[in-house]
């Protein structure tokens, strides 16, 4: 009986994966520029502790960006060119977010976050970050990736 009690103590309720909408620039920071502030994020993605939510439009943008004439040292980054298995493909949003981005290319991130709430949207783009307070009231946390990553790690450290 004591063994079962000890086993029950070791089994902790596991938190569901953190759901993320990632601006394309965040992916470039992660894979192309290897931003040290995101250290450990790819491992969390592979371990499914975080779920990257993507729409077809976002993947099209990533494909377009990945096939720009990058320096040779960046051409061999498989994650940038073929991130299959690292994202969950979502259906295209059928309803627009109530907020309009000044940059039409960024609207797709707001729209997917609106559809998939509650969710975190990571971006460095001021056209998206400006909506953080309003979006928070709807369960959407819009934040810089380094701030969001620190917050996620802090939550995990209290598990």
Short mmCIF file of C-alpha atoms in Angstrom, two decimals, residues 18-102:
data_model
loop_
_atom_site.label_atom_id
_atom_site.label_comp_id
_atom_site.label_asym_id
_atom_site.label_seq_id
_atom_site.Cartn_x
_atom_site.Cartn_y
_atom_site.Cartn_z
CA UNK A 18 0.83 26.08 -24.01
CA UNK A 19 -0.95 27.14 -27.21
CA UNK A 20 0.96 29.65 -29.33
CA UNK A 21 0.43 31.64 -32.49
CA UNK A 22 3.89 32.64 -33.71
CA UNK A 23 4.64 35.58 -35.97
CA UNK A 24 6.98 34.54 -38.80
CA UNK A 25 9.71 36.78 -37.39
CA UNK A 26 9.66 34.74 -34.17
CA UNK A 27 10.43 31.62 -36.21
CA UNK A 28 13.29 33.44 -37.92
CA UNK A 29 14.62 34.48 -34.51
CA UNK A 30 14.40 30.89 -33.34
CA UNK A 31 15.83 29.00 -36.30
CA UNK A 32 17.72 31.49 -38.44
CA UNK A 33 19.21 33.88 -35.91
CA UNK A 34 19.19 31.41 -32.98
CA UNK A 35 18.12 34.06 -30.48
CA UNK A 36 19.57 33.02 -27.10
CA UNK A 37 16.52 34.48 -25.34
CA UNK A 38 14.50 31.59 -26.79
CA UNK A 39 16.93 28.89 -25.64
CA UNK A 40 15.05 25.69 -24.88
CA UNK A 41 11.96 26.68 -26.85
CA UNK A 42 12.53 24.26 -29.73
CA UNK A 43 12.99 21.40 -27.26
CA UNK A 44 9.69 22.35 -25.60
CA UNK A 45 8.09 22.34 -29.05
CA UNK A 46 9.46 18.88 -29.84
CA UNK A 47 8.40 17.57 -26.42
CA UNK A 48 4.90 18.98 -27.05
CA UNK A 49 4.98 21.17 -23.96
CA UNK A 50 4.03 23.99 -26.33
CA UNK A 51 1.81 23.77 -29.38
CA UNK A 52 2.53 26.05 -32.34
CA UNK A 53 -0.79 26.81 -34.04
CA UNK A 54 -0.54 27.73 -37.71
CA UNK A 55 -2.96 28.46 -40.52
CA UNK A 56 -2.32 27.73 -44.20
CA UNK A 57 -1.71 31.47 -44.78
CA UNK A 58 0.98 31.51 -42.09
CA UNK A 59 2.72 28.48 -43.54
CA UNK A 60 2.60 30.09 -47.00
CA UNK A 61 4.29 33.18 -45.58
CA UNK A 62 6.95 31.05 -43.87
CA UNK A 63 7.56 29.18 -47.13
CA UNK A 64 7.92 32.47 -49.03
CA UNK A 65 10.31 33.92 -46.43
CA UNK A 66 12.35 30.71 -46.17
CA UNK A 67 13.00 30.74 -49.90
CA UNK A 68 14.49 34.21 -50.02
CA UNK A 69 18.15 34.35 -51.06
CA UNK A 70 19.61 33.75 -47.58
CA UNK A 71 23.32 33.37 -46.95
CA UNK A 72 24.69 29.87 -47.57
CA UNK A 73 25.15 29.19 -43.85
CA UNK A 74 21.39 29.54 -43.40
CA UNK A 75 20.35 27.43 -46.37
CA UNK A 76 20.81 24.18 -44.43
CA UNK A 77 18.25 24.90 -41.72
CA UNK A 78 15.71 22.10 -42.08
CA UNK A 79 13.28 23.55 -39.53
CA UNK A 80 12.95 26.77 -41.50
CA UNK A 81 12.31 25.00 -44.78
CA UNK A 82 10.34 21.99 -43.57
CA UNK A 83 8.81 22.49 -40.12
CA UNK A 84 6.38 19.58 -40.55
CA UNK A 85 5.53 17.87 -37.32
CA UNK A 86 6.23 20.98 -35.25
CA UNK A 87 2.92 22.77 -35.76
CA UNK A 88 -0.77 22.00 -35.51
CA UNK A 89 -2.53 23.04 -38.69
CA UNK A 90 -5.70 24.96 -37.89
CA UNK A 91 -8.58 25.61 -40.20
CA UNK A 92 -8.45 29.06 -41.74
CA UNK A 93 -10.27 31.57 -39.53
CA UNK A 94 -13.85 32.14 -40.57
CA UNK A 95 -14.25 35.27 -38.48
CA UNK A 96 -11.90 38.23 -38.31
CA UNK A 97 -10.59 39.47 -34.99
CA UNK A 98 -12.31 42.64 -33.79
CA UNK A 99 -8.98 44.48 -34.07
CA UNK A 100 -7.39 45.54 -37.34
CA UNK A 101 -3.63 45.51 -37.76
CA UNK A 102 -2.06 48.49 -39.48
#
